[in-house]
Short mmCIF file of C-alpha atoms and ligand atoms in Angstrom, two decimals:
data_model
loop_
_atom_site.label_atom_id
_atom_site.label_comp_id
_atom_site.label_asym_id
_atom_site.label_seq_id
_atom_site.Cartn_x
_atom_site.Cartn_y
_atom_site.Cartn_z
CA UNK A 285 -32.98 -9.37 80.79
CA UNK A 286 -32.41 -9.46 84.48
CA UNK A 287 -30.84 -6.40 86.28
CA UNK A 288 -27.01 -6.08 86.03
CA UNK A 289 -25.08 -4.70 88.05
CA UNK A 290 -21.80 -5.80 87.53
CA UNK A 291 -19.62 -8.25 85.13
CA UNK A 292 -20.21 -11.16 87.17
CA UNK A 293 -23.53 -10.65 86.45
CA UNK A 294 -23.09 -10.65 82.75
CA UNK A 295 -20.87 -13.98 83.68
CA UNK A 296 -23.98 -15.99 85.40
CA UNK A 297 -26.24 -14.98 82.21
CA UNK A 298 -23.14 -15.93 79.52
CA UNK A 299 -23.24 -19.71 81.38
CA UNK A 300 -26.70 -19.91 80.97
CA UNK A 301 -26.80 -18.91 77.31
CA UNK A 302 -24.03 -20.91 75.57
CA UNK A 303 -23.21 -24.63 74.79
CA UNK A 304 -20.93 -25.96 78.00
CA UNK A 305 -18.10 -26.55 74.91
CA UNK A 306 -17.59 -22.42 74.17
CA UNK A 307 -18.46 -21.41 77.60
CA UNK A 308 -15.70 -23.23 78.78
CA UNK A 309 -13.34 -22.12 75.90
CA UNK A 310 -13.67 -18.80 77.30
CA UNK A 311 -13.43 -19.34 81.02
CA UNK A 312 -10.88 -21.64 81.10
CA UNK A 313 -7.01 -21.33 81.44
CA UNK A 314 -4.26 -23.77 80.72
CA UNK A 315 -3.03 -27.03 82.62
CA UNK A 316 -4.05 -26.45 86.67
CA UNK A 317 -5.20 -22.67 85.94
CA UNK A 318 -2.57 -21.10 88.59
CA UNK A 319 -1.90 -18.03 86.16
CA UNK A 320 -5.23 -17.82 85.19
CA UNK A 321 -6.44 -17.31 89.16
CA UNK A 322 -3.41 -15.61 90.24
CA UNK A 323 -4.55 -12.98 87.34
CA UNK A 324 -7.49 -12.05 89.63
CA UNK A 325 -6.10 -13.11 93.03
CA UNK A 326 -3.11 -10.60 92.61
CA UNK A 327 -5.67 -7.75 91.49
CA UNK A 328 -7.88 -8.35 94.55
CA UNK A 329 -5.17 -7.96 97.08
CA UNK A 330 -4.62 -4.82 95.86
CA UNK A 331 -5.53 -2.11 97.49
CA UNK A 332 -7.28 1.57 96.57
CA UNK A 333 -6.19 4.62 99.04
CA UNK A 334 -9.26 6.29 99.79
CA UNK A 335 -8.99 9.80 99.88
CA UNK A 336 -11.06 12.66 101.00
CA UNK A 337 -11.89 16.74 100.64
CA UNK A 338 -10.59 17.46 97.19
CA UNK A 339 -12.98 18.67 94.95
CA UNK A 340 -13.37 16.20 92.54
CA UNK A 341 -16.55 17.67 90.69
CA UNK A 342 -15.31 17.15 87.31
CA UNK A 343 -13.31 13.48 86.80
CA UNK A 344 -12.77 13.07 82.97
CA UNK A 345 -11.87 9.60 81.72
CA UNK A 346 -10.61 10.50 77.93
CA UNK A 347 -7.41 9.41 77.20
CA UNK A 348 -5.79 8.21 74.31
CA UNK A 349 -4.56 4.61 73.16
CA UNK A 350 -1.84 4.10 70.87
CA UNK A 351 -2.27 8.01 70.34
CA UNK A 352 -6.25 7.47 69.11
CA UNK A 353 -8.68 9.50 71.45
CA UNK A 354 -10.79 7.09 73.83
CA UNK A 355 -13.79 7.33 75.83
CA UNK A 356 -11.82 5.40 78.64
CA UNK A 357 -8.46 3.71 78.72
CA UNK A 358 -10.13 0.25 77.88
CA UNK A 359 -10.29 -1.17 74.52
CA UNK A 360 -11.44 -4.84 73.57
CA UNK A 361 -8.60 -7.54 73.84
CA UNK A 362 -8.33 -9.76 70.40
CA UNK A 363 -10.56 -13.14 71.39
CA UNK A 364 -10.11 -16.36 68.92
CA UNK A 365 -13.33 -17.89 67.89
CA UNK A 366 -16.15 -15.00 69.12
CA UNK A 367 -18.48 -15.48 66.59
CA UNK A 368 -18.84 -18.50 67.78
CA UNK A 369 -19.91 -16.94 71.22
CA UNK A 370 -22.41 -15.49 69.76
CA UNK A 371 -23.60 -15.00 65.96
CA UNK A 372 -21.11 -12.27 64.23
CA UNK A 373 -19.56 -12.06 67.34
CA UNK A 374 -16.62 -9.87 66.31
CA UNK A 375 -18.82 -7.73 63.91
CA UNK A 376 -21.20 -7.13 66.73
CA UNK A 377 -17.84 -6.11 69.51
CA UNK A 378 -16.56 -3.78 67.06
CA UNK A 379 -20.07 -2.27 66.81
CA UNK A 380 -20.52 -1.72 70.79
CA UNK A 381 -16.36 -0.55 71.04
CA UNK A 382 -17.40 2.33 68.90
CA UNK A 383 -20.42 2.85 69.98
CA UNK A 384 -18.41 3.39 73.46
CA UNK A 385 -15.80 5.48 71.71
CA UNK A 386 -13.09 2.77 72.50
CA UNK A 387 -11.13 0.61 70.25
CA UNK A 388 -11.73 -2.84 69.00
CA UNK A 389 -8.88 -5.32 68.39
CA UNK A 390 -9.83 -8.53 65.89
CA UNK A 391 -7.81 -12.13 66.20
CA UNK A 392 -6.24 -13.54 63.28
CA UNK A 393 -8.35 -16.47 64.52
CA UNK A 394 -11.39 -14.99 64.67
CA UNK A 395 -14.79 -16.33 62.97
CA UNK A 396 -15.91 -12.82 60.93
CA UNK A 397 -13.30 -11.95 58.61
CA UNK A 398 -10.96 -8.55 58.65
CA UNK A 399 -13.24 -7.29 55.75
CA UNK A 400 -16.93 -8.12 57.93
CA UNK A 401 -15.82 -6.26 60.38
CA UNK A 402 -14.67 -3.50 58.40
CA UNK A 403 -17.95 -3.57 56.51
CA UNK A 404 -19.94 -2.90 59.62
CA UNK A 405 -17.54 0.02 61.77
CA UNK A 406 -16.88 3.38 60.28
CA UNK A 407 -13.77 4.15 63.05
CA UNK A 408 -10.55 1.96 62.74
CA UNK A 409 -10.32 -1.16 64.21
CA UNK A 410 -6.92 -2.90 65.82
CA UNK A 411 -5.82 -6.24 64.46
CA UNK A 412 -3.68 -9.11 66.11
CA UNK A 413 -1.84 -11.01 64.31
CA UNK A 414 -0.27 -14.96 64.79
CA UNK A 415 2.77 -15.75 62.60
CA UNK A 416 2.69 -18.86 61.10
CA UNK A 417 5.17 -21.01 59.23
CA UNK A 418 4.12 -19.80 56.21
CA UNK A 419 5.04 -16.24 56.16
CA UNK A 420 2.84 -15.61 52.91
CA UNK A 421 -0.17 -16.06 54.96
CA UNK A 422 1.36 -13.10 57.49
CA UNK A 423 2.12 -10.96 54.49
CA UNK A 424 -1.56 -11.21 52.88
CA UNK A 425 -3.17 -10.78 56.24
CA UNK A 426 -1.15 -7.80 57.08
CA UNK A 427 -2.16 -6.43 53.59
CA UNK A 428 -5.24 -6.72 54.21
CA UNK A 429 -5.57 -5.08 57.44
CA UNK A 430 -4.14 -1.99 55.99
CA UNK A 431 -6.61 -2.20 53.46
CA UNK A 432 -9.69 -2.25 56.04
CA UNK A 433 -8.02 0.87 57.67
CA UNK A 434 -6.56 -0.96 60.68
CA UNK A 435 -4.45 1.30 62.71
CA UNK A 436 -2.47 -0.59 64.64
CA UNK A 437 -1.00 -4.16 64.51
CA UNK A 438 -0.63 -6.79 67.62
CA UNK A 439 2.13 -9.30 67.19
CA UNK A 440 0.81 -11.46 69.92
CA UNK A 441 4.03 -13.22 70.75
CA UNK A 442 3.21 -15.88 74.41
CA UNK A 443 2.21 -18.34 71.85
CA UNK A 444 4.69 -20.26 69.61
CA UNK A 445 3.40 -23.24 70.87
CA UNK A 446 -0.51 -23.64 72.59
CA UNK A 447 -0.49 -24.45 76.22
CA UNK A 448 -2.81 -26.75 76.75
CA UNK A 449 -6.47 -26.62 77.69
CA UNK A 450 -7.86 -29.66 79.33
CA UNK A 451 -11.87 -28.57 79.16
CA UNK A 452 -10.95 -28.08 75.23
CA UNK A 453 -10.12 -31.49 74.90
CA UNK A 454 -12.78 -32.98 77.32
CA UNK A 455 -15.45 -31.48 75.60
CA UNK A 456 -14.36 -31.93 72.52
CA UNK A 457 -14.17 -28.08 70.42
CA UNK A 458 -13.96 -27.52 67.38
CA UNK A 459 -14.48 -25.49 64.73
CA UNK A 460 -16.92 -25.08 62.90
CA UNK A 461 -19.06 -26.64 66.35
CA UNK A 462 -20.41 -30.06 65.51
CA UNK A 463 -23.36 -31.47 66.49
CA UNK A 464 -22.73 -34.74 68.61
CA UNK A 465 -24.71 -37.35 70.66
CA UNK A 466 -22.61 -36.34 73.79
CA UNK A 467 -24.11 -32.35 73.39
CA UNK A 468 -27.15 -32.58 71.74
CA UNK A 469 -28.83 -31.86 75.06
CA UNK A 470 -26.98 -28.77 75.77
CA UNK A 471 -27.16 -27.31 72.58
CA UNK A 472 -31.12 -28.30 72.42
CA UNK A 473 -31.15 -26.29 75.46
CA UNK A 474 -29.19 -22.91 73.96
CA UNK A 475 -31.93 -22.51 70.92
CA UNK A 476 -30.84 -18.54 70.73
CA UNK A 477 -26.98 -19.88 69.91
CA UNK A 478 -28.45 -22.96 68.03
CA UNK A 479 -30.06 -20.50 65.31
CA UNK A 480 -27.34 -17.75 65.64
CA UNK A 481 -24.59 -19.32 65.41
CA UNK A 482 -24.44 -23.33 64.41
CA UNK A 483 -27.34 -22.73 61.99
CA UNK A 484 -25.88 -19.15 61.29
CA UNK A 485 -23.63 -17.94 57.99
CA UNK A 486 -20.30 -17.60 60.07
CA UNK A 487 -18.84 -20.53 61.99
CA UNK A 488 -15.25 -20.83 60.49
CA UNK A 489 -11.87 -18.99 61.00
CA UNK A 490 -12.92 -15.83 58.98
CA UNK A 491 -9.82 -15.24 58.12
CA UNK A 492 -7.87 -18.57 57.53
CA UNK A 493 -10.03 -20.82 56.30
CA UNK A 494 -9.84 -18.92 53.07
CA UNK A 495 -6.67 -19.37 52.88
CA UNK A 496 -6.25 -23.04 53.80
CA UNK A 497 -9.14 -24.29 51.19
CA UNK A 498 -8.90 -27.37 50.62
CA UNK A 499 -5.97 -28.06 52.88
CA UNK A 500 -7.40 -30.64 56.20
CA UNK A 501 -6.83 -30.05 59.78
CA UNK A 502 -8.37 -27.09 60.76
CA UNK A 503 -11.49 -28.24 62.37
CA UNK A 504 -9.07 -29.55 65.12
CA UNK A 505 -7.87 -25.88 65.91
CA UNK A 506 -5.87 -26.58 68.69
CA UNK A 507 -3.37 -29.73 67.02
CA UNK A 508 -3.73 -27.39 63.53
CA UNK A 509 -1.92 -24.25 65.69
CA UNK A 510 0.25 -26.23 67.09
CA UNK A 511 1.39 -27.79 63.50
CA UNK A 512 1.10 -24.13 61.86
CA UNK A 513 2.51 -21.25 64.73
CA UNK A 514 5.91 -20.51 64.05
CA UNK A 515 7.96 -21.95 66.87
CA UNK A 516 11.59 -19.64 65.40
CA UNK A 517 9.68 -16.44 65.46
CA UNK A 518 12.49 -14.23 66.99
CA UNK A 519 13.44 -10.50 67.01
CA UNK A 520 14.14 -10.13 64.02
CA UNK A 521 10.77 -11.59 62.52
CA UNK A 522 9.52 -8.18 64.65
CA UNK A 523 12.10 -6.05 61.94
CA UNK A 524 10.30 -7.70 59.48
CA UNK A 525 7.03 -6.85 60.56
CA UNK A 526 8.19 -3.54 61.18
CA UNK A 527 9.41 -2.95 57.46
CA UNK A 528 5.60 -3.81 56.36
CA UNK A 529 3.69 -2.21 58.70
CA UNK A 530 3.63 1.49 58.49
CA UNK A 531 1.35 1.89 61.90
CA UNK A 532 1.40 1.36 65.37
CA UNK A 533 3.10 -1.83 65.91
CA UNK A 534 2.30 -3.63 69.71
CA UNK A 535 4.06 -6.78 70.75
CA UNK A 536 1.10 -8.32 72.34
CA UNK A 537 2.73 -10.88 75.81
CA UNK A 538 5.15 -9.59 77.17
CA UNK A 539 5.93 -10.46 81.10
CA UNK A 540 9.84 -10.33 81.48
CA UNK A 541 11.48 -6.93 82.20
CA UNK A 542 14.21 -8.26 80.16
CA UNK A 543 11.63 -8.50 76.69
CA UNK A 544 10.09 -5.35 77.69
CA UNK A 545 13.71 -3.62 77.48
CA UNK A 546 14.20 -5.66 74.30
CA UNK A 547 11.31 -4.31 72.77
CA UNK A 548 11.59 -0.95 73.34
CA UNK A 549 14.62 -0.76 71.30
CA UNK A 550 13.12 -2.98 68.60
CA UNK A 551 11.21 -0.13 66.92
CA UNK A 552 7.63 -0.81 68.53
CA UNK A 553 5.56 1.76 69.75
CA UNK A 554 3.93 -0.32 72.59
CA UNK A 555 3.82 -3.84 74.35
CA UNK A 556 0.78 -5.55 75.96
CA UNK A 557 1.66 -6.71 79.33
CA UNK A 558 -0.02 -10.40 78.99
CA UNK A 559 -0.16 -13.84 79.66
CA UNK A 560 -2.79 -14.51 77.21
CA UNK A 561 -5.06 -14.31 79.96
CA UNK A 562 -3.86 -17.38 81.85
CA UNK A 563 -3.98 -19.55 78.80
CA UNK A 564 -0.36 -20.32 78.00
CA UNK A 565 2.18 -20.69 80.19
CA UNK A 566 0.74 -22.07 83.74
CA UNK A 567 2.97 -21.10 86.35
CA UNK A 568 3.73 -17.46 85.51
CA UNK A 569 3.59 -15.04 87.03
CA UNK A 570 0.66 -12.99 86.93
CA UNK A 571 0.05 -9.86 85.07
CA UNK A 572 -0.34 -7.40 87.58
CA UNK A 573 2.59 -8.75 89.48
CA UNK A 574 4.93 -8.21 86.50
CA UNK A 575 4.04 -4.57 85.25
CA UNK A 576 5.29 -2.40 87.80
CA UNK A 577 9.52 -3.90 87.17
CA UNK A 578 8.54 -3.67 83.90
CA UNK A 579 6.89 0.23 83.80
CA UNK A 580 9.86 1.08 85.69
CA UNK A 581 12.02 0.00 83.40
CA UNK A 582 10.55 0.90 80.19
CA UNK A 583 7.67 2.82 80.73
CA UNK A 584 9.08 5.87 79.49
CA UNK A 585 9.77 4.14 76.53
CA UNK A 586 6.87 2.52 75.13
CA UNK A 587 3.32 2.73 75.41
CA UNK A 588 2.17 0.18 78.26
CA UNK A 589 -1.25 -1.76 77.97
CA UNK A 590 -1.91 -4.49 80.60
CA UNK A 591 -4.84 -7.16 80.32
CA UNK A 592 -5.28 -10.69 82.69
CA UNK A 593 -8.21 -10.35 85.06
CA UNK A 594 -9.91 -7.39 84.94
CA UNK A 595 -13.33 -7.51 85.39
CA UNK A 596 -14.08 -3.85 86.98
CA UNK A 597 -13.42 -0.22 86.70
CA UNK A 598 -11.68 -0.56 90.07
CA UNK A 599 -9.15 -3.40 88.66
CA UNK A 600 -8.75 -1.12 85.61
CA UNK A 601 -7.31 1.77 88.18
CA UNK A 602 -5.41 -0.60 90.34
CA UNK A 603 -3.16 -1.42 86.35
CA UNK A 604 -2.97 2.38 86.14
CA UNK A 605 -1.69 2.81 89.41
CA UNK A 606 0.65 0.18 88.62
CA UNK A 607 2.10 1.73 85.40
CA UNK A 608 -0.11 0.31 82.68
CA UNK A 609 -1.16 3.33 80.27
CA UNK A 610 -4.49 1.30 79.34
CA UNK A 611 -6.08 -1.96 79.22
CA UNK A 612 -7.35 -4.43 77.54
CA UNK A 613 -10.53 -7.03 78.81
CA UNK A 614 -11.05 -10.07 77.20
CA UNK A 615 -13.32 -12.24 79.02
CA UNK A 616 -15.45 -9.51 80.51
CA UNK A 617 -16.81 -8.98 77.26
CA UNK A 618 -17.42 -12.30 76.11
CA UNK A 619 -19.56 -12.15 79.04
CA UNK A 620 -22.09 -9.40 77.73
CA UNK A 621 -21.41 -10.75 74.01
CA UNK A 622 -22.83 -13.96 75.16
CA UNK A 623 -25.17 -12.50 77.47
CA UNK A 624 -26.85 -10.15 75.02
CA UNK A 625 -24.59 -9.65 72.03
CA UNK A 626 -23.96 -6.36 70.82
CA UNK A 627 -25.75 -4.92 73.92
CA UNK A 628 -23.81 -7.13 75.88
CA UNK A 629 -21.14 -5.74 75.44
CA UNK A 630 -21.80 -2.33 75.01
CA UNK A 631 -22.86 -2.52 78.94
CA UNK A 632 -19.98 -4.89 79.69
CA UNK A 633 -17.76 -1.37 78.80
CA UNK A 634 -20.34 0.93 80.82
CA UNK A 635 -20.45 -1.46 83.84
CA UNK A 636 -16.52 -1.18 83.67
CA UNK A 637 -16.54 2.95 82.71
CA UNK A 638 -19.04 3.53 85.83
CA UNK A 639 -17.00 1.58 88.09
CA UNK A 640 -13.91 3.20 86.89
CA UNK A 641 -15.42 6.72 87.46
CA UNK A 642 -16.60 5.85 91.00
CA UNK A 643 -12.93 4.76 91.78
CA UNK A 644 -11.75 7.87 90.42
CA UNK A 645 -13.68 10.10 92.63
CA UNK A 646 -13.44 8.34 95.95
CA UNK A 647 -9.28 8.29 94.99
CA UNK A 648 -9.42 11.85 94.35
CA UNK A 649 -8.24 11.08 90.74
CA UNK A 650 -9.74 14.23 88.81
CA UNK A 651 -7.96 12.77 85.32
CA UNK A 652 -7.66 9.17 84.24
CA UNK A 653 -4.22 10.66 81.90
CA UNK A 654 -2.67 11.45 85.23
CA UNK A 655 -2.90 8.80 87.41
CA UNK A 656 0.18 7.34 89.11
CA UNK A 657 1.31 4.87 92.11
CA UNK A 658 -0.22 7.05 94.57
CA UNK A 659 -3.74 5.70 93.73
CA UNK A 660 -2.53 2.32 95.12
CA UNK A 661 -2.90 2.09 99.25
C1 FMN B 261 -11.60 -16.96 74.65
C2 FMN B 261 -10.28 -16.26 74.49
C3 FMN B 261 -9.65 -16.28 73.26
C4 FMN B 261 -8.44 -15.61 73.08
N1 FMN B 261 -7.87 -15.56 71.84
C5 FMN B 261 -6.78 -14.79 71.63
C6 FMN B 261 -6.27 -14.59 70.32
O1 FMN B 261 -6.80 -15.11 69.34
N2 FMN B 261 -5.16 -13.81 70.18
C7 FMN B 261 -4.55 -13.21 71.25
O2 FMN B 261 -3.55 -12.51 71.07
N3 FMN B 261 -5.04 -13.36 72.50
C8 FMN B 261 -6.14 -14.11 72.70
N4 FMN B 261 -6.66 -14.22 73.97
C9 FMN B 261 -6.04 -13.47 75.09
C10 FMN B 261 -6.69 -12.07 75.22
O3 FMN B 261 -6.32 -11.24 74.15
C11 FMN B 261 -6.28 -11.39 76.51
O4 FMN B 261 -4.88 -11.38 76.60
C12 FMN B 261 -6.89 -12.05 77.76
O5 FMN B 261 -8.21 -12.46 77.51
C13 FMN B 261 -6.87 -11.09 78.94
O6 FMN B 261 -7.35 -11.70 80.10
P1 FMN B 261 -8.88 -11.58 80.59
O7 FMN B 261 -9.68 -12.52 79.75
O8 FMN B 261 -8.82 -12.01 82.01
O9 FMN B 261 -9.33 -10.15 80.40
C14 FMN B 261 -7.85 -14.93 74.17
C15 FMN B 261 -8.49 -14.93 75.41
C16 FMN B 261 -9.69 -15.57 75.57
C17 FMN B 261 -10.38 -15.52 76.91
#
């Protein structure tokens, strides 16, 4: 494995290592990708205030999330599809969260099941939930994360319809992967993933697919969302939630100060700041451009996470400054899980924790629980 040195690295090596068709599923945003870069763009004209001559000899990252002690105030966001990133994906990023004393969140449309992850973590894992139409399927799945010990629930809630995703369509996803004339050559080339994960146990929606049997249309996930999210899910779907989940509940996409007030008197304990990480609605605002209206007016309130674009321990400060309590990355560690699987990941988070701690001291931030708009120049 070649020297890294930061997630970009990890980025280069992930493009190398994976069929054109998933790479692109996880770089990608919707329609002309103006969310998706003003994500990053916005976090890069930000800028740290360097400060000088206060002892900052001890700088302690432990915080909490959702009121569970962390290493660092970044957990894994939930990702659709990551086992098909790499071979038990999902099992494998719960593995390296723990491992790095942070939290874990699993998709409802992820490729390992609630109950394979479980099987392979011995700290609780976070899981993010879709509605769909059929509000059995929500019930069950909500059992059965309480059953695996999850702690807290994520209503993600930017996605009662899928924004589209051109590369998607151009190259032709689905799931399980298919071999086809058109990527034999790629695939030929990505022999690691060709074993792992096309000839591997786990290429199907871990947790639907059970639940579907028999039923057609999922192989084409994109059309089968769009036929199966609920398009009426509305505040009071969120009571209902609320009455069967007894733990921390997060509504997972929320951008509108208006929502944000919303939600904090709807009974949740927290709200991600997101735009589904410039996959939904193109033309959005971005996510660091939204929090600080939205800290303002409800940070108090509820607990604040932010994710959309961060790919260093600087950007990770830069939300903090900006009200966020912690964060979420996505994309930074599909990198490393692509890169190098479990490993991959493990020093996508240190990468991120290193960078963060460097921040901290050249800020003269002594404690990551305490940081506030001053940090920002
Ligand atoms: C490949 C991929 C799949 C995703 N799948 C889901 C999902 O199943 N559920 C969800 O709530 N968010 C999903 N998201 C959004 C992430 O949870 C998160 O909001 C986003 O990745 C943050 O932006 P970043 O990738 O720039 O860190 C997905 C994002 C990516 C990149």
């Amino acid at each position: 494995m070649p020297i890294i040195t930061n997630i970009e690295d990890l980025r280069r090596i992930a493009r190398r290592k994976i069929p054109r068709v998933i790479y692109d599923y996880v770089e990608r945003g919707s329609y002309d990708e103006l969310t998706l870069n003003a994500n990053r763009n916005d976090l890069d004209a930000i800028r740290l205030r360097q400060r000088v001559l206060i002892d900052v000899s001890k700088v302690s990252l432990a915080s909490t999330m959702l009121g569970e002690p962390v290493s660092m105030p970044v957990a894994i966001a939930p990702t659709g599809l990551t086992g098909l990133v790499h071979g038990d994906g999902e099992m494998l990023a719960a593995r390296a969260a723990e491992g790095a004393g942070t939290r874990f969140c699993l998709s409802t449309m992820s490729i390992c099941s609630i109950e394979d992850v479980r099987s392979v973590v011995k700290q609780p894992f976070w899981f993010q939930l879709y509605m769909f139409r059929d509000r059995g399927f929500s019930k069950a799945v909500i059992e059965r994360a309480r059953n695996a010990g999850c702690t807290a629930l994520f209503v993600t809630v930017d996605l009662p319809m899928r924004g589209q995703r051109h590369a998607d369509i151009k190259n032709g996803l689905t799931v399980p992967p298919r071999l086809t004339v058109r990527n034999a050559f790629d695939i030929a080339t990505k022999p690691a993933w060709l074993a792992k994960v096309l000839l591997g146990k786990r290429k199907t929606f871990g947790n639907v697919a059970p639940y579907l049997e028999g039923r057609a249309g999922l192989e084409q996930a994109g059309a089968w969302s769009n036929q199966n999210f609920d398009r009426s899910l509305n505040w009071r779907d969120v009571e209902w939630v609320r009455s069967l989940w007894p733990g921390k509940l997060v509504l997972k996409g929320v951008l509108d100060v208006e929502d944000a007030k919303t939600a904090a008197s709807a009974g949740v304990d927290g709200i991600v700041v997101s735009n589904h990480g410039g996959r939904q609605l193109d033309g959005a605002h971005s996510t660091i451009a939204a929090l600080p209206a939205i800290a303002g007016a409800v940070g108090d309130r509820l607990e604040l996470l932010f994710d959309g674009g961060i790919r260093s321990g600087q950007d990770v400060l830069k939300a903090l400054g900006r009200g966020a309590h912690g964060c979420l990355i996505g994309r930074a560690y599909l990198y490393g899980l692509a890169a190098a699987g479990e490993a991959g990941v493990r020093q996508a988070l240190e990468v991120i924790r290193a960078e963060l701690e460097v921040a901290m001291t050249l800020t003269g931030t002594r404690d990551v629980k305490s940081v506030t708009r001053e940090v920002i120049g």
